């Protein structure tokens, strides 16, 4: 019997809740709608100008703008520095190129001078060799000519004159020569000229020494016979 009573009370309570709950749910919904309306009106009526939110927003915006401006200024400085370094680099490249060209020109000039000096030395060597050969040939020719002239002179002197005698003493010696063609005797002493020849010396041993143009010829008793 008690259990039936509890069951009846439970079902009655549940029925009451079911009847009250829709009204409670509707009330809650009405409150939410009013809150939303109030929020919308508050948002619509909110004055942004001069508000704390706007001040904070403006400060943040200014901070961001200042940061951006600072970064832009730094970028401008970096760009100017890069431009200056680029100009400096171009100048250094031009300077290096100019020095390289100058050094190359100097080397070419020195090479040309060396080649000219080598050519000059080669010419001088050739001229010296030619002059040496000419001198040797000339000396040989002169030696041959001198020897021939000397032999020719001696033969002429020996054919034209003969020594007859030498008289006197010391530096006062005199010689007598005879012209083989005419048979005429001539008295000669040192310094006299006979047929274009100068009497260079007279001695009892050597006879008479004649000189002409650097050539000498001796006429004595032996070659006069």
Coordinates of C-alpha atoms in Angstrom, one line a residue:
X1 CA 0.0 0.0 0.0
X2 CA 2.9 2.3 0.9
X3 CA 4.6 1.6 -2.4
X4 CA 1.5 2.5 -4.3
X5 CA 1.3 5.8 -2.4
X6 CA 5.0 6.7 -3.3
X7 CA 4.4 5.8 -6.9
X8 CA 1.4 8.1 -7.0
X9 CA 3.3 11.0 -5.5
X10 CA 6.2 10.5 -7.9
X11 CA 4.0 10.6 -10.9
X12 CA 2.1 13.6 -9.6
X13 CA 5.4 15.4 -9.1
X14 CA 6.6 14.6 -12.6
X15 CA 3.4 15.8 -14.0
X16 CA 3.7 19.1 -12.2
X17 CA 7.3 19.5 -13.5
X18 CA 6.2 18.8 -17.0
X19 CA 3.5 21.5 -16.7
X20 CA 5.9 24.1 -15.2
X21 CA 8.9 23.4 -17.4
X22 CA 7.6 24.9 -20.6
X23 CA 6.8 28.1 -18.8
X24 CA 10.3 28.2 -17.4
X25 CA 11.9 27.5 -20.8
X26 CA 9.9 30.3 -22.3
X27 CA 11.0 32.7 -19.6
X28 CA 14.6 31.9 -20.1
X29 CA 14.2 32.5 -23.9
X30 CA 12.6 35.8 -23.2
X31 CA 15.5 36.9 -21.0
X32 CA 18.1 35.9 -23.7
X33 CA 16.3 37.8 -26.3
X34 CA 16.1 40.9 -24.1
X35 CA 19.9 40.6 -23.4
X36 CA 20.6 40.4 -27.1
X37 CA 18.5 43.4 -27.8
X38 CA 20.3 45.3 -25.0
X39 CA 23.7 44.2 -26.4
X40 CA 22.7 45.3 -29.9
X41 CA 21.5 48.6 -28.6
X42 CA 24.6 49.1 -26.5
X43 CA 26.8 48.4 -29.5
X44 CA 24.8 50.7 -31.7
X45 CA 24.9 53.4 -29.1
X46 CA 28.6 53.0 -28.3
X47 CA 30.6 56.1 -29.2
X48 CA 34.0 54.9 -30.6
X49 CA 35.4 58.4 -31.0
X50 CA 37.4 59.4 -27.8
X51 CA 36.8 56.1 -26.2
X52 CA 39.4 54.2 -24.3
X53 CA 39.3 51.5 -27.0
X54 CA 40.0 54.0 -29.6
X55 CA 42.9 55.5 -27.7
X56 CA 44.4 52.1 -27.2
X57 CA 43.9 51.3 -30.9
X58 CA 45.4 54.7 -31.9
X59 CA 48.4 54.1 -29.7
X60 CA 48.9 50.6 -31.1
X61 CA 48.5 52.0 -34.6
X62 CA 51.0 54.8 -34.0
X63 CA 53.4 52.3 -32.5
X64 CA 53.1 50.1 -35.6
X65 CA 53.5 53.1 -37.9
X66 CA 56.6 54.3 -36.0
X67 CA 58.1 50.8 -36.2
X68 CA 57.4 50.6 -39.9
X69 CA 58.8 54.1 -40.4
X70 CA 61.9 53.2 -38.5
X71 CA 62.4 50.0 -40.6
X72 CA 61.8 52.0 -43.8
X73 CA 64.4 54.6 -42.7
X74 CA 66.9 51.7 -42.0
X75 CA 66.1 50.2 -45.4
X76 CA 66.8 53.6 -47.0
X77 CA 70.1 53.8 -45.2
X78 CA 71.0 50.2 -46.2
X79 CA 70.1 51.0 -49.8
X80 CA 72.2 54.2 -49.8
X81 CA 75.1 52.2 -48.3
X82 CA 74.7 49.5 -50.9
X83 CA 74.6 52.1 -53.7
X84 CA 77.8 53.8 -52.3
X85 CA 79.5 50.5 -52.1
X86 CA 78.4 49.6 -55.6
X87 CA 79.8 52.9 -56.9
X88 CA 83.1 52.3 -55.0
X89 CA 83.3 48.8 -56.4
X90 CA 82.9 50.1 -59.9
X91 CA 85.5 52.7 -59.3
X92 CA 87.9 50.1 -58.0
X93 CA 87.2 47.9 -61.0
X94 CA 87.9 50.9 -63.3
X95 CA 91.1 51.7 -61.4
X96 CA 92.3 48.1 -61.6
X97 CA 91.5 48.0 -65.3
X98 CA 93.3 51.2 -65.9
X99 CA 96.3 50.0 -63.9
X100 CA 96.3 46.8 -65.8
X101 CA 96.2 48.6 -69.1
X102 CA 99.0 51.0 -68.0
X103 CA 101.2 48.1 -66.8
X104 CA 100.6 46.3 -70.1
X105 CA 101.5 49.4 -72.0
X106 CA 104.7 49.8 -69.9
X107 CA 105.6 46.2 -70.5
X108 CA 105.0 46.6 -74.2
X109 CA 107.1 49.8 -74.2
X110 CA 109.9 48.1 -72.3
X111 CA 109.7 45.1 -74.6
X112 CA 110.0 47.4 -77.6
X113 CA 113.0 49.1 -76.1
X114 CA 114.6 45.8 -75.4
X115 CA 114.0 44.6 -79.0
X116 CA 115.3 47.9 -80.3
X117 CA 118.4 47.6 -78.1
X118 CA 118.9 44.0 -79.2
X119 CA 118.6 45.0 -82.8
X120 CA 121.1 47.9 -82.3
X121 CA 123.6 45.6 -80.6
X122 CA 123.2 43.0 -83.4
X123 CA 123.9 45.8 -86.0
X124 CA 126.9 47.0 -84.0
X125 CA 128.2 43.4 -83.7
X126 CA 127.7 42.9 -87.4
X127 CA 129.4 46.3 -88.2
X128 CA 132.2 45.4 -85.8
X129 CA 132.7 42.0 -87.4
X130 CA 132.7 43.6 -90.9
X131 CA 135.1 46.3 -89.7
X132 CA 137.3 43.6 -88.2
X133 CA 137.3 41.5 -91.3
X134 CA 138.0 44.7 -93.4
X135 CA 140.8 45.6 -91.1
X136 CA 142.3 42.2 -91.3
X137 CA 142.0 42.1 -95.0
X138 CA 143.4 45.6 -95.3
X139 CA 146.3 44.8 -93.0
X140 CA 147.1 41.7 -94.9
X141 CA 146.9 43.6 -98.2
X142 CA 149.1 46.4 -96.8
X143 CA 151.6 43.8 -95.5
X144 CA 151.7 42.2 -99.0
X145 CA 151.9 45.6 -100.7
X146 CA 154.6 46.8 -98.3
X147 CA 156.6 43.6 -98.8
X148 CA 156.2 43.9 -102.6
X149 CA 157.0 47.7 -102.6
X150 CA 160.0 47.0 -100.4
X151 CA 161.2 44.3 -102.6
X152 CA 160.5 46.5 -105.7
X153 CA 162.3 49.4 -104.1
X154 CA 165.3 47.4 -103.2
X155 CA 165.5 46.0 -106.7
X156 CA 165.2 49.5 -108.1
X157 CA 167.7 51.0 -105.7
X158 CA 170.1 48.1 -106.4
X159 CA 169.5 48.4 -110.1
X160 CA 170.0 52.1 -110.3
X161 CA 172.8 52.7 -107.8
X162 CA 175.7 50.9 -106.3
X163 CA 177.8 51.9 -103.2
X164 CA 181.4 52.8 -104.1
X165 CA 182.8 53.7 -100.7
X166 CA 182.2 55.1 -97.3
X167 CA 184.6 57.7 -96.0
X168 CA 184.9 59.8 -92.9
X169 CA 184.6 59.1 -89.2
X170 CA 181.8 59.3 -86.6
X171 CA 178.9 61.4 -87.6
X172 CA 180.8 62.9 -90.5
X173 CA 180.6 59.8 -92.6
X174 CA 179.9 60.3 -96.3
X175 CA 179.2 57.8 -99.0
X176 CA 179.9 57.7 -102.7
X177 CA 177.4 56.0 -105.0
X178 CA 177.5 55.4 -108.7
X179 CA 174.6 55.7 -111.1
X180 CA 174.7 52.4 -112.9
X181 CA 173.0 53.9 -116.0
X182 CA 175.3 56.9 -116.4
X183 CA 178.4 55.8 -114.5
X184 CA 178.3 59.2 -112.6
X185 CA 179.4 59.2 -109.0
X186 CA 177.5 61.1 -106.4
X187 CA 178.6 62.1 -102.9
X188 CA 175.9 61.7 -100.3
X189 CA 175.6 62.3 -96.5
X190 CA 172.9 61.8 -93.9
X191 CA 169.8 63.9 -94.7
X192 CA 170.5 64.2 -98.4
X193 CA 168.0 63.1 -101.0
X194 CA 168.8 60.6 -103.7
X195 CA 166.2 59.9 -106.3
X196 CA 163.3 60.8 -103.9
X197 CA 164.9 58.8 -101.0
X198 CA 166.3 60.4 -97.9
X199 CA 169.6 59.1 -96.6
X200 CA 168.7 57.9 -93.1
X201 CA 172.1 56.7 -91.9
X202 CA 175.6 55.8 -93.2
X203 CA 177.9 53.3 -91.5
X204 CA 181.0 51.3 -92.4
X205 CA 179.3 48.0 -91.5
X206 CA 175.8 48.4 -92.9
X207 CA 176.4 50.9 -95.7
X208 CA 173.7 53.5 -96.6
X209 CA 170.2 53.2 -95.3
X210 CA 167.5 55.0 -97.3
X211 CA 163.9 55.9 -96.1
X212 CA 160.8 56.8 -98.0
X213 CA 157.1 56.7 -97.0
X214 CA 157.9 54.4 -94.0
X215 CA 159.9 52.0 -96.1
X216 CA 163.6 51.5 -95.8
X217 CA 166.3 50.1 -98.0
X218 CA 169.9 49.4 -97.4
X219 CA 172.6 49.8 -100.0
X220 CA 175.9 48.3 -99.1
X221 CA 179.0 47.0 -100.8
X222 CA 177.7 43.4 -100.9
X223 CA 174.5 44.2 -102.9
X224 CA 176.3 46.7 -105.0
X225 CA 178.7 44.1 -106.6

